[in-house]
XYZ file of C-alpha atoms in Angstrom:
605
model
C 44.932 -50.900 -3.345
C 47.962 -49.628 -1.263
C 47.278 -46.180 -0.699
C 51.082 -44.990 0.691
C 53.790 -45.182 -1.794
C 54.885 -48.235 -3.385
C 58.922 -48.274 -2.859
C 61.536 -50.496 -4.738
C 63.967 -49.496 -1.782
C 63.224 -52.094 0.854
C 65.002 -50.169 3.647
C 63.175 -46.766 3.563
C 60.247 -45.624 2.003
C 59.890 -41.774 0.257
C 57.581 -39.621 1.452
C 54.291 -38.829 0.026
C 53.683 -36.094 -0.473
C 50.973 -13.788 34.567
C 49.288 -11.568 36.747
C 46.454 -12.852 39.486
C 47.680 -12.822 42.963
C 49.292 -15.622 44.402
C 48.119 -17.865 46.422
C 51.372 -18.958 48.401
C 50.482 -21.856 50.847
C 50.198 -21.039 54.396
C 51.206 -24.421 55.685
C 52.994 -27.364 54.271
C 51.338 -29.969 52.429
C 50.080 -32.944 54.411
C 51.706 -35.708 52.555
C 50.341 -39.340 53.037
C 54.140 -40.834 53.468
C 57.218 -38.629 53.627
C 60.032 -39.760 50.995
C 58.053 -41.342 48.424
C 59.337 -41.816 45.302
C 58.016 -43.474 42.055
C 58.336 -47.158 42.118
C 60.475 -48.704 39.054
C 57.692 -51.624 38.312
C 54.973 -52.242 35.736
C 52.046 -54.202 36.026
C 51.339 -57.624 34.291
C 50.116 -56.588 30.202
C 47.305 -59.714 29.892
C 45.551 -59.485 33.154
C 42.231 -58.254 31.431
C 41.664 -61.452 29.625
C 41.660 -63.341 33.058
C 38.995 -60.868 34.452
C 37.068 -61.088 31.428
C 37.164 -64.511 31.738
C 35.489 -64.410 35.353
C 33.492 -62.099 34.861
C 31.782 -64.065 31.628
C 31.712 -67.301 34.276
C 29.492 -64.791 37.117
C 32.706 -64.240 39.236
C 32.665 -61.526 41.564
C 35.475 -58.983 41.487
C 36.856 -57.624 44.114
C 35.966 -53.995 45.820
C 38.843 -52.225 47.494
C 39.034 -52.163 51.145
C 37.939 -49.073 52.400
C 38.523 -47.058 55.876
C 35.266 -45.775 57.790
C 35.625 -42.229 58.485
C 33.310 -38.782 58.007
C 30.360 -40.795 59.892
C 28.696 -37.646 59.836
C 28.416 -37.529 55.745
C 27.823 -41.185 55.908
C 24.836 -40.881 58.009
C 23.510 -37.670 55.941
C 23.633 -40.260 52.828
C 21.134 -42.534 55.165
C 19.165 -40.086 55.651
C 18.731 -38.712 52.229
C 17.886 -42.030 51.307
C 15.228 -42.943 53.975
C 13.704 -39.367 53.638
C 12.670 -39.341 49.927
C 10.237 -42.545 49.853
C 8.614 -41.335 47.082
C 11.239 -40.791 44.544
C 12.005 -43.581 41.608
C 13.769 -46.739 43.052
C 17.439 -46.759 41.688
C 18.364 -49.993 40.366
C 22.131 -50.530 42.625
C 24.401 -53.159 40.815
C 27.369 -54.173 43.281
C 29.516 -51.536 42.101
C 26.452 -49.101 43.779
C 26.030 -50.710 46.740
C 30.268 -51.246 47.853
C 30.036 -47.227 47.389
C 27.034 -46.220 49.752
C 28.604 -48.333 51.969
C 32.024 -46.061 52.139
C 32.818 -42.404 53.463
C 32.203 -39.528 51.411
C 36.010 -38.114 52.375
C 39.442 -38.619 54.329
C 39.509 -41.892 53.024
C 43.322 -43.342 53.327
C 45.767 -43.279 49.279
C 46.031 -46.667 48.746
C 47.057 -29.730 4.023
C 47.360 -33.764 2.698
C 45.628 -35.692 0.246
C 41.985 -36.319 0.287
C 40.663 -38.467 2.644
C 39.535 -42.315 2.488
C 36.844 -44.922 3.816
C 36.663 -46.255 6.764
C 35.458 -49.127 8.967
C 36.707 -50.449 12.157
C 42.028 -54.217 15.301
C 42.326 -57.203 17.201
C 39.926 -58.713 19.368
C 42.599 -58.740 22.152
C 39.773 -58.407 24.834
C 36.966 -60.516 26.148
C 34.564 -57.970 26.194
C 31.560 -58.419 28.291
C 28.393 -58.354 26.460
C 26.511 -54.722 26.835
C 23.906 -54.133 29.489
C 21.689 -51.438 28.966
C 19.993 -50.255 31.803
C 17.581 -47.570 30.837
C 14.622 -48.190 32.730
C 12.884 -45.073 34.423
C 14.666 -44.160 37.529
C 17.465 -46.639 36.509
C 20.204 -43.314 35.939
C 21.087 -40.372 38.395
C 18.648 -37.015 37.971
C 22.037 -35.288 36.971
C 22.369 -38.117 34.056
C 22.607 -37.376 30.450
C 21.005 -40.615 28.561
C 21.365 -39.387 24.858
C 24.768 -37.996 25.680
C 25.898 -41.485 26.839
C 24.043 -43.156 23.780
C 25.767 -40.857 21.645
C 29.626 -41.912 23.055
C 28.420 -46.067 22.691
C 27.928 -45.722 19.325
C 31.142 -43.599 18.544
C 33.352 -45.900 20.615
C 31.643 -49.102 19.081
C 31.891 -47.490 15.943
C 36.047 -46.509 16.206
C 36.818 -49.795 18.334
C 35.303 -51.787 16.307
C 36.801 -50.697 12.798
C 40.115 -52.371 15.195
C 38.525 -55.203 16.651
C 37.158 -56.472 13.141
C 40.609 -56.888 11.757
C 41.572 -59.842 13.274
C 38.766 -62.237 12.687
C 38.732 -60.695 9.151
C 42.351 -62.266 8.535
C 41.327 -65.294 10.249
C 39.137 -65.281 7.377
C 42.060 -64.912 4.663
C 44.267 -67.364 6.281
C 41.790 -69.894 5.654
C 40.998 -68.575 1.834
C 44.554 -68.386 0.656
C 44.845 -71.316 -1.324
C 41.635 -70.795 -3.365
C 41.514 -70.079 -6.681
C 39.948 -66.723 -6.689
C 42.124 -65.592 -3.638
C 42.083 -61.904 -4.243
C 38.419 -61.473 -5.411
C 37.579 -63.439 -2.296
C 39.919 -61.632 -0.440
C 38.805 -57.909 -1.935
C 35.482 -58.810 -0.968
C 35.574 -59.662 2.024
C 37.442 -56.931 3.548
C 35.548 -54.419 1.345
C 32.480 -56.006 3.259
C 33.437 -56.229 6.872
C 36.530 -53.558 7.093
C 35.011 -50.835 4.462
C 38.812 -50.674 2.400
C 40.412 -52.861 -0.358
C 43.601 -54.362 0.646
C 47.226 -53.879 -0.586
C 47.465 -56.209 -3.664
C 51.212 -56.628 -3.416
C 50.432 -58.544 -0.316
C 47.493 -60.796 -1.172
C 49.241 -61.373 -5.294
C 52.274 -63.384 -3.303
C 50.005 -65.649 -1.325
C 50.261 -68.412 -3.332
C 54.073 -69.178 -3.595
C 54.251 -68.517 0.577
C 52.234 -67.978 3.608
C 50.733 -64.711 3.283
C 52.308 -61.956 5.186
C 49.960 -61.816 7.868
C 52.300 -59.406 10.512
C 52.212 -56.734 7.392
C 49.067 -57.032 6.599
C 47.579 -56.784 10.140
C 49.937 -53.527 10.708
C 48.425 -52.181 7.665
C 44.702 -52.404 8.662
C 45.674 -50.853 11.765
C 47.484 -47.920 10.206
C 44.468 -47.855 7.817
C 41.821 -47.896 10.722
C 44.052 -44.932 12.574
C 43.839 -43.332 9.334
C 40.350 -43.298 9.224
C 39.626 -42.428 12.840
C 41.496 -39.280 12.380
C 39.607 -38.601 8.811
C 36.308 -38.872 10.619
C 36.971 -36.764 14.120
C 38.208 -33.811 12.256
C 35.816 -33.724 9.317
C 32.570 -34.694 11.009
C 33.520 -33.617 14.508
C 31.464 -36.271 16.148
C 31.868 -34.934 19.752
C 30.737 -31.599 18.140
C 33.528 -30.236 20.580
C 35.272 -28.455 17.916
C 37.042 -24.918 18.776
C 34.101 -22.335 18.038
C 31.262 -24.927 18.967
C 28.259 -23.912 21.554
C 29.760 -26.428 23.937
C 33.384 -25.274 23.694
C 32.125 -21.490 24.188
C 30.086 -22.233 27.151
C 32.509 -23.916 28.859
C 34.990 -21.868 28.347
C 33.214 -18.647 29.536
C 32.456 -21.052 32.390
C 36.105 -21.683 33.143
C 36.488 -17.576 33.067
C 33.542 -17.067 35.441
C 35.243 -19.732 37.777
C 38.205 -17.372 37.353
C 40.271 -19.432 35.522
C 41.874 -18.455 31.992
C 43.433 -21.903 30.809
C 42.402 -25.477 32.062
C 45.599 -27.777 32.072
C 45.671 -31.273 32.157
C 47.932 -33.873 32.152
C 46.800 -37.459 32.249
C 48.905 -41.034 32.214
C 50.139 -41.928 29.031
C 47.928 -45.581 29.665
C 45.682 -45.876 27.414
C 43.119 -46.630 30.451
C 43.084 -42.849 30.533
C 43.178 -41.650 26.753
C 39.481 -40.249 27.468
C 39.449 -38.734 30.194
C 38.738 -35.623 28.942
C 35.982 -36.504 26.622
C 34.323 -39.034 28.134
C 35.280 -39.518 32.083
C 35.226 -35.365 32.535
C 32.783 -34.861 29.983
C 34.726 -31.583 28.743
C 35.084 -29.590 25.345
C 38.615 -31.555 23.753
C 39.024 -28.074 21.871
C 38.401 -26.240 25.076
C 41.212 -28.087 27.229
C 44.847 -28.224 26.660
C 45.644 -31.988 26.885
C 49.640 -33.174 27.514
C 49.445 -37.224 28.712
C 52.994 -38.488 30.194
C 53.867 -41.686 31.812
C 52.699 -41.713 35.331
C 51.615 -37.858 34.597
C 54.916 -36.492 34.834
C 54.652 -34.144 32.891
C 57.993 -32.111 31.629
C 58.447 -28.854 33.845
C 60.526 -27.133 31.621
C 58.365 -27.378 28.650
C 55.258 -26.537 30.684
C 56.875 -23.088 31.794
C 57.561 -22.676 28.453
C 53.700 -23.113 27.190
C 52.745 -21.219 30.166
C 54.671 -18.611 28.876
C 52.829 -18.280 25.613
C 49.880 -18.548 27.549
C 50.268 -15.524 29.369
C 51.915 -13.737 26.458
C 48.646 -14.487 24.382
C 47.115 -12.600 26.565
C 48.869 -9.825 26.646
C 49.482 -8.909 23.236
C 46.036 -10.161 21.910
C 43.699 -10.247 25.028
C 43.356 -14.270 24.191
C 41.381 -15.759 26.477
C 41.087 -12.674 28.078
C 43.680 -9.524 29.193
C 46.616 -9.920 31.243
C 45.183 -7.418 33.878
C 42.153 -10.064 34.799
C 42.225 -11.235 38.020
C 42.439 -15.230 36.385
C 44.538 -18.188 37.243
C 46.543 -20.364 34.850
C 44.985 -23.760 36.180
C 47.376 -26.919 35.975
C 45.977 -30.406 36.867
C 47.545 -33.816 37.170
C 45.126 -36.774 36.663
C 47.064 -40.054 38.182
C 45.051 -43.019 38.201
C 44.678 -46.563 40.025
C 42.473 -49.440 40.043
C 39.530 -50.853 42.669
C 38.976 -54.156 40.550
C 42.915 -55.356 40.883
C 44.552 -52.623 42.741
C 48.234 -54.462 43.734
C 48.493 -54.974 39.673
C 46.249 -52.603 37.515
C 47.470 -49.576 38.895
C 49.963 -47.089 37.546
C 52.665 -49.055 35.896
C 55.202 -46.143 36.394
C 54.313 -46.121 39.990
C 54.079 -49.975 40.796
C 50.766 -50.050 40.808
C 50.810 -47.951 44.129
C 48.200 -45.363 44.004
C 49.849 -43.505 47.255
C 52.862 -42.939 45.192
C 51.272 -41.992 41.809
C 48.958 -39.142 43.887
C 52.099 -38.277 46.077
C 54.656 -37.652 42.840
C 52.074 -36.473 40.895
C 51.672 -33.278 43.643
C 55.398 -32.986 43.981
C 55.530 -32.464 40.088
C 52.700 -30.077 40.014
C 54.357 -27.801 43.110
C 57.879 -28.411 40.966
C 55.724 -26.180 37.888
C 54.359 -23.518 40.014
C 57.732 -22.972 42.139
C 59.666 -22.663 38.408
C 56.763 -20.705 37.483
C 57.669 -18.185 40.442
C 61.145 -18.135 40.630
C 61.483 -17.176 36.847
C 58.537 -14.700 36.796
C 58.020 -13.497 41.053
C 55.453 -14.349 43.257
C 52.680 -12.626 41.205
C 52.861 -15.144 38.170
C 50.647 -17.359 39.955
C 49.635 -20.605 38.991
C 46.830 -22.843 40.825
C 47.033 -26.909 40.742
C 44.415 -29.568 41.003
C 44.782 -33.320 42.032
C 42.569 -35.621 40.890
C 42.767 -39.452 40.651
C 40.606 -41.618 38.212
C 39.655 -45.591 38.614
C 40.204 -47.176 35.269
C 37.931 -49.805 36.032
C 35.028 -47.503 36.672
C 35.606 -44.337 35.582
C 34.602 -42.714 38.710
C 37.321 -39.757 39.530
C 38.009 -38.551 43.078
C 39.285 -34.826 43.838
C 41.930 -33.676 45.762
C 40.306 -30.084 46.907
C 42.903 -27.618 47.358
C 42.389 -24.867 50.374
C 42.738 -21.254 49.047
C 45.933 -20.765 50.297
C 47.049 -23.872 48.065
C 46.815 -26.495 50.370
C 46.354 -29.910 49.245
C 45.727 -32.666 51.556
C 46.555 -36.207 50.131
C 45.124 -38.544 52.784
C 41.958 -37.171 51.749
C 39.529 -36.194 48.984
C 35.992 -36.376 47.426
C 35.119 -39.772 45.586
C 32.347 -39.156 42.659
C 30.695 -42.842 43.812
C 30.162 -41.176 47.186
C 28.606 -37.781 45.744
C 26.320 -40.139 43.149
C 24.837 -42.353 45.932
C 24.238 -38.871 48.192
C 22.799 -37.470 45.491
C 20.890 -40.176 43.478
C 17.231 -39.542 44.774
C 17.412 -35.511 44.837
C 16.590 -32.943 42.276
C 18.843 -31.793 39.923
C 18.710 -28.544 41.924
C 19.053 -29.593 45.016
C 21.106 -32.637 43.637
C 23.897 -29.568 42.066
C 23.517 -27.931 45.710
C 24.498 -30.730 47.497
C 27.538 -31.556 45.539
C 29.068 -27.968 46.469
C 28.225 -28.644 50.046
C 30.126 -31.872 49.858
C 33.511 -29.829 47.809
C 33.217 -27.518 50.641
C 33.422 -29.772 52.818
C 36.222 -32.177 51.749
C 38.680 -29.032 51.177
C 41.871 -29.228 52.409
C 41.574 -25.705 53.705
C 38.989 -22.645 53.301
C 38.367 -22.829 49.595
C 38.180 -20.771 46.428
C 34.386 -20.286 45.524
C 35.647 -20.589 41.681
C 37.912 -23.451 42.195
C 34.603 -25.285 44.061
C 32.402 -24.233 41.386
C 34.435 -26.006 38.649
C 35.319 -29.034 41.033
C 31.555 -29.233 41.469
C 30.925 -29.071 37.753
C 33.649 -32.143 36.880
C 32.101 -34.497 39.007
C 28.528 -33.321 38.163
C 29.793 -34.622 34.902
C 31.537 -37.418 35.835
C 28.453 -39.009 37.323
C 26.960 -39.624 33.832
C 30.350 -41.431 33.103
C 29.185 -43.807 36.083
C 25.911 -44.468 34.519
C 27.515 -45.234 31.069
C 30.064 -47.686 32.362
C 27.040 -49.443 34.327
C 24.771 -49.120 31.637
C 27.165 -50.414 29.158
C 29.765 -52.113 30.516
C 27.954 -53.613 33.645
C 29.867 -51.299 36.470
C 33.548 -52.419 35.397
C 35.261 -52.665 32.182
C 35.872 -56.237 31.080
C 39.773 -55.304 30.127
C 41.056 -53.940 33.568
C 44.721 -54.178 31.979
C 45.852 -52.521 29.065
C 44.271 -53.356 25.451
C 45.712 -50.422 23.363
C 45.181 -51.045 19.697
C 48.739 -49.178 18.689
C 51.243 -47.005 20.392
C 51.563 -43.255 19.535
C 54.541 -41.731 19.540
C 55.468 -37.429 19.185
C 53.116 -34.713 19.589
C 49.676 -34.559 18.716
C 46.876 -37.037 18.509
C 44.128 -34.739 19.436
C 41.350 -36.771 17.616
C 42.342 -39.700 20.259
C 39.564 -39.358 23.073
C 38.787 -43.627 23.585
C 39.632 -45.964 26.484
C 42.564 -48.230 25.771
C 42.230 -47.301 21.657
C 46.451 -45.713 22.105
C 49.206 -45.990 24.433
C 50.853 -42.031 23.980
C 54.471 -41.692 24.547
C 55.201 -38.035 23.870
C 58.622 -37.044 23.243
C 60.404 -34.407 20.777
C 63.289 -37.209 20.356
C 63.517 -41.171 21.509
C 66.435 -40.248 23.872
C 64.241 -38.050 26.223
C 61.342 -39.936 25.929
C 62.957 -43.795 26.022
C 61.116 -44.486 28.998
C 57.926 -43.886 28.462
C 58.319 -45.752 24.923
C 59.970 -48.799 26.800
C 56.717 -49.232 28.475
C 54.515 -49.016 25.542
C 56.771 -51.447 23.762
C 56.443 -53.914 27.007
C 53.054 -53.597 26.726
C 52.481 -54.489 23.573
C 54.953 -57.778 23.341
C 52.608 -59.353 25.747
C 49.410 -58.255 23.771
C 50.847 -58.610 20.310
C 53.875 -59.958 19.962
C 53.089 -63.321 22.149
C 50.758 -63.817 19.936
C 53.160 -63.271 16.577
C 51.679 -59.761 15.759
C 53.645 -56.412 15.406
C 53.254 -53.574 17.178
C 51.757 -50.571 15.502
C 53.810 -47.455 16.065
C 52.348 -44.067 15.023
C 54.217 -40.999 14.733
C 52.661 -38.093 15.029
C 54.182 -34.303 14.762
C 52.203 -31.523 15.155
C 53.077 -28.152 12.984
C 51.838 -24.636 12.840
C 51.254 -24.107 8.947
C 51.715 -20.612 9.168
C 55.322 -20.573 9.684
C 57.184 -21.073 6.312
C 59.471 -24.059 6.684
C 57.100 -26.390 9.330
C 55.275 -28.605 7.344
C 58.737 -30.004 5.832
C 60.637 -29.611 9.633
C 57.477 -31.720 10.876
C 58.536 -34.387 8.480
C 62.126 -34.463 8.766
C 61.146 -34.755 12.907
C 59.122 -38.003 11.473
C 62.244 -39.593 9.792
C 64.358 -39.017 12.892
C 62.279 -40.288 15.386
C 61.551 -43.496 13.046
C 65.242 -44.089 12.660
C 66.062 -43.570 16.403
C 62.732 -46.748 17.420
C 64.012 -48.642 14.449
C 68.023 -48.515 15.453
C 66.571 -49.233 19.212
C 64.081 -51.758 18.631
C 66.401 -52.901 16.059
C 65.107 -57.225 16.535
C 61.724 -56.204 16.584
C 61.880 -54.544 13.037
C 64.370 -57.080 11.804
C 61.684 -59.623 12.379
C 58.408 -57.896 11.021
C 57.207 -57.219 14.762
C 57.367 -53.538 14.976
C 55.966 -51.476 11.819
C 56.133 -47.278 11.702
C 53.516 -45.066 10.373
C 54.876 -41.125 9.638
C 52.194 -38.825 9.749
C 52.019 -35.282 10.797
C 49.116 -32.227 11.054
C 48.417 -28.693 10.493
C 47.522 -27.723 14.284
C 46.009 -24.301 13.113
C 43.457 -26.129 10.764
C 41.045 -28.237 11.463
C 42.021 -30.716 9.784
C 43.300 -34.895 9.766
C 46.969 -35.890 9.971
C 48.443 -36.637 6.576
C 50.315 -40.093 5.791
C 53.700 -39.208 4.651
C 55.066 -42.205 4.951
C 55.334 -45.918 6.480
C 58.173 -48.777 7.133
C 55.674 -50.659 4.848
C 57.046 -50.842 1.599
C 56.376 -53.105 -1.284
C 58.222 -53.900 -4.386
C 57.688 -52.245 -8.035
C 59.428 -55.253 -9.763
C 61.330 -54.932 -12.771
C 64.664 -53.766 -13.684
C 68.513 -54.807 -12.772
């Protein structure tokens, strides 16, 4: 049974219900090309499907080229390896052996109503089948096993309650003439998707076709739905705000002398889990802000920084103004090693040397508007670091304490995992400082080492799960987003290619970044006569009188603004709206108010 408002009205549905020292650079930064500026391109949307493809036939991918340099590392690797004859054999796939073989540095760019089931949208990727490798001595000593088992079976789980929807009305198509259409039909998805489906829909199927674009939007809204029922109800990263591993990191963080960690990712959905699953941090413990191609929204940041550092002086939040911390900001670009010339940053052109390069220039842009409004000691530190979407491996731009950050080189977490992969997890922890120390741009910060040290101690076990699960490289190297979200919010999204974010207050500012989600998703839904699944999402504080009905209004706007702009897409059924918002001071799901899927009450004149 339909579960948002049945609506006569065909056109619009009703609503349902500063103060640490600063660190001022003492040279300029080395830039890997002088003038670069973000390339106007976007990679091809379907790629994936071809790479699945060759990948299911035993084709090799390709390894990007690499430039020999820090022989000295290189032959301390050797020599860890040939030293420690008696440790467990490590199972290399080719992914392991194309990174012993490369340098460990200087490596060239290149309050709503109660909640409902649940059950996992399209099979839009080829997905290779999964390989577990758990023998003994099969994962790196700094590995977490049950950690990684724990993330399969929540992203199988969440994907999956997507990827069943399609074969499931593959099903119907086929059953729509029968007799007993909607018993079959009520049965069937109450079996495979874990929900009944909208009557109005499947009662109409035997004077037409039935409506399959409105009914495959639906399931998606319905699986988004649930997904966002489950993470904040049963908190199944158990990273909620006041949880043992949110506290320890963030008195971590402090020790490290840091008082907020920053981070802005790409809006492609390649990246939608970085925090969660390729950094391995506390979502509750991290503020998260994902723009296209990371470029993040100066002004606004300034602005959050502000309350930041007015937190803590009026209520000593993380801690009190007078602590010697930094307000940390990192950019996360990203690029790719299976298909680098097309899988890379779409708003860069797929040119990793440009998405690292802008991605700098906009973090310097923050912390000089940081000091110009507030002087010199309203300091600010920034971190680089780029991720591979194919393997999940991140590399590190270390900054020298003077803020220095070099861009022609940096620390690659393949390198640190085959250096590392037959020692201790002491000595294995001690020899990942030795290598941030050593790949600095300049003399660094102990704190900023420790916590550099600490991500890619993390990140390793994000190796092991995409070789033990996804056999070194994800099968869909391109995009496969499931929907596109568009506002602010969407804290409970933490999976690989689940959402394609385009945040924005209003479509005018944030046109772009929507233009690219909607690109992306004619090629993987509307070639194939399916709409794309928009859902908006605004964030409000409950405590102010007034928000929860602002937070709607902000809903209807934005809808209006996509549908008058993507006016032939709604026109023809291909692009459907979902209106939800969320009390950001509970923790709590987002609340349907409302959808552009509206059936008819019948009756009347």
């Amino acid at each position: 049974m339909p579960r948002r408002p049945a609506n006569s009205n065909q056109t619009r549905p009703t609503p349902l219900g500063p103060t640490a020292p600063r660190r001022r650079p003492g040279s300029p930064v080395v830039q890997a090309d002088a003038g670069l500026a973000p390339v106007r391109a976007f990679s091809k949307v379907l790629r994936q499907r071809e790479l699945a493809q060759a990948a299911r036939q035993g084709g090799s991918r390709p390894r990007q080229r690499r430039n020999p340099a820090a022989e000295a590392l290189r032959s301390s690797v050797a020599a860890i390896r040939s030293s420690d004859e008696t440790a467990n054999p490590v199972v290399a796939g080719p992914a392991t052996t194309a990174a012993a073989a490369s340098p460990l540095t200087s490596r060239p760019a290149s309050g709503g109503p109660a909640g409902r089931r649940v059950r996992p949208v399209a099979a839009q990727v080829i997905r290779t089948a999964a390989r577990a490798n758990t023998a003994a001595g099969s994962l790196h000593p700094l590995s977490h096993p049950a950690a990684n088992a724990a993330l399969r079976a929540y992203e199988e789980r969440i994907k999956g309650a997507f990827d069943r929807i399609v074969p499931v009305l593959k099903r119907l198509s086929a059953l729509q003439h029968e007799p007993d259409f909607v018993g079959q039909a009520q049965r069937l998805a109450q079996a495979e998707l874990g929900y009944e489906l909208p009557l109005p829909i499947l009662e109409t199927a035997w004077t037409s076709q039935l409506d399959m674009r409105t009914l495959y939007a639906w399931c998606v809204f319905e699986a988004y739905e649930q997904t966002s029922i489950s993470f904040f109800e049963a908190d199944p990263r158990a990273a909620e705000a006041g949880s043992p591993d949110a506290e320890a990191f963030e008195a971590f963080l402090l020790d490290c002398g840091f008082h907020l960690l920053d981070v802005t990712p790409c809006a492609d959905g390649r990246l939608a889990h970085a925090i969660a699953y390729a950094l391995r941090l506390p979502f509750s413990a991290v503020r998260r802000r994902p723009h296209a191609g990371a470029m993040f929204d100066v002004e606004n940041t300034v602005d959050r920084w502000v309350k930041t550092e007015h937190r803590r002086y009026r209520e000593a939040i993380p801690n009190p103004a007078h602590a010697d911390t930094r307000y940390l900001k990192t950019v996360v670009y990203h690029f790719s090693s299976v298909d680098p010339c097309h899988e890379g940053c779409a708003a860069h052109g797929s040119d990793d040397k440009a998405a690292a390069a802008q991605g700098l220039q906009r973090l310097q842009d923050f912390q000089q508007a940081v000091e110009n409004s507030f002087c010199c000691g309203a300091s600010v530190d920034l971190l680089l670091i780029g991720m591979d979407t194919d393997t999940d491996a991140i590399r590190v731009h270390v900054p020298g304490r003077d803020g220095r950050t070099d861009l022609t080189q940096w620390l690659d977490a393949r390198d640190v995992y085959e250096a590392t992969r037959q020692l201790s997890p002491e000595a294995g922890r001690e020899r990942i400082e030795q290598l941030v120390l050593q790949a600095a741009a300049a003399s660094p910060d102990p704190g900023m080492v420790r916590l550099i040290a600490r991500l890619i101690e993390h990140n390793l076990s994000q190796i092991d799960y995409v070789r033990q699960y996804h056999g070194g490289h994800y099968a869909d190297a391109g995009h496969a987003e499931r929907f596109i979200g568009v506002g602010i919010g969407f804290k409970e999204i933490h999976l690989r290619n689940l959402t394609y974010f385009a945040h924005m207050d209003t479509v005018e500012e944030g046109a772009p970044d929507l233009d690219v989600g909607v690109k992306i998703f004619k090629g993987l839904n509307v070639s194939r006569g399916l709409p794309i699944p928009v859902v908006l999402r605004f964030d409000y504080h409950g405590a102010v009188p007034g928000a929860r009905e602002r937070a709607i209004r902000h809903c209807e706007r934005v809808q209006a603004a996509i549908e008058s702009r993507y006016a032939e897409l709604c026109g023809q059924g291909l692009l459907h709206t979902l209106l939800t918002i969320r009390d950001r001071d509970r923790p709590v799901p987002a609340e349907t108010v409302s959808s552009s899927i509206t059936f008819n009450t019948g009756g009347g004149h």
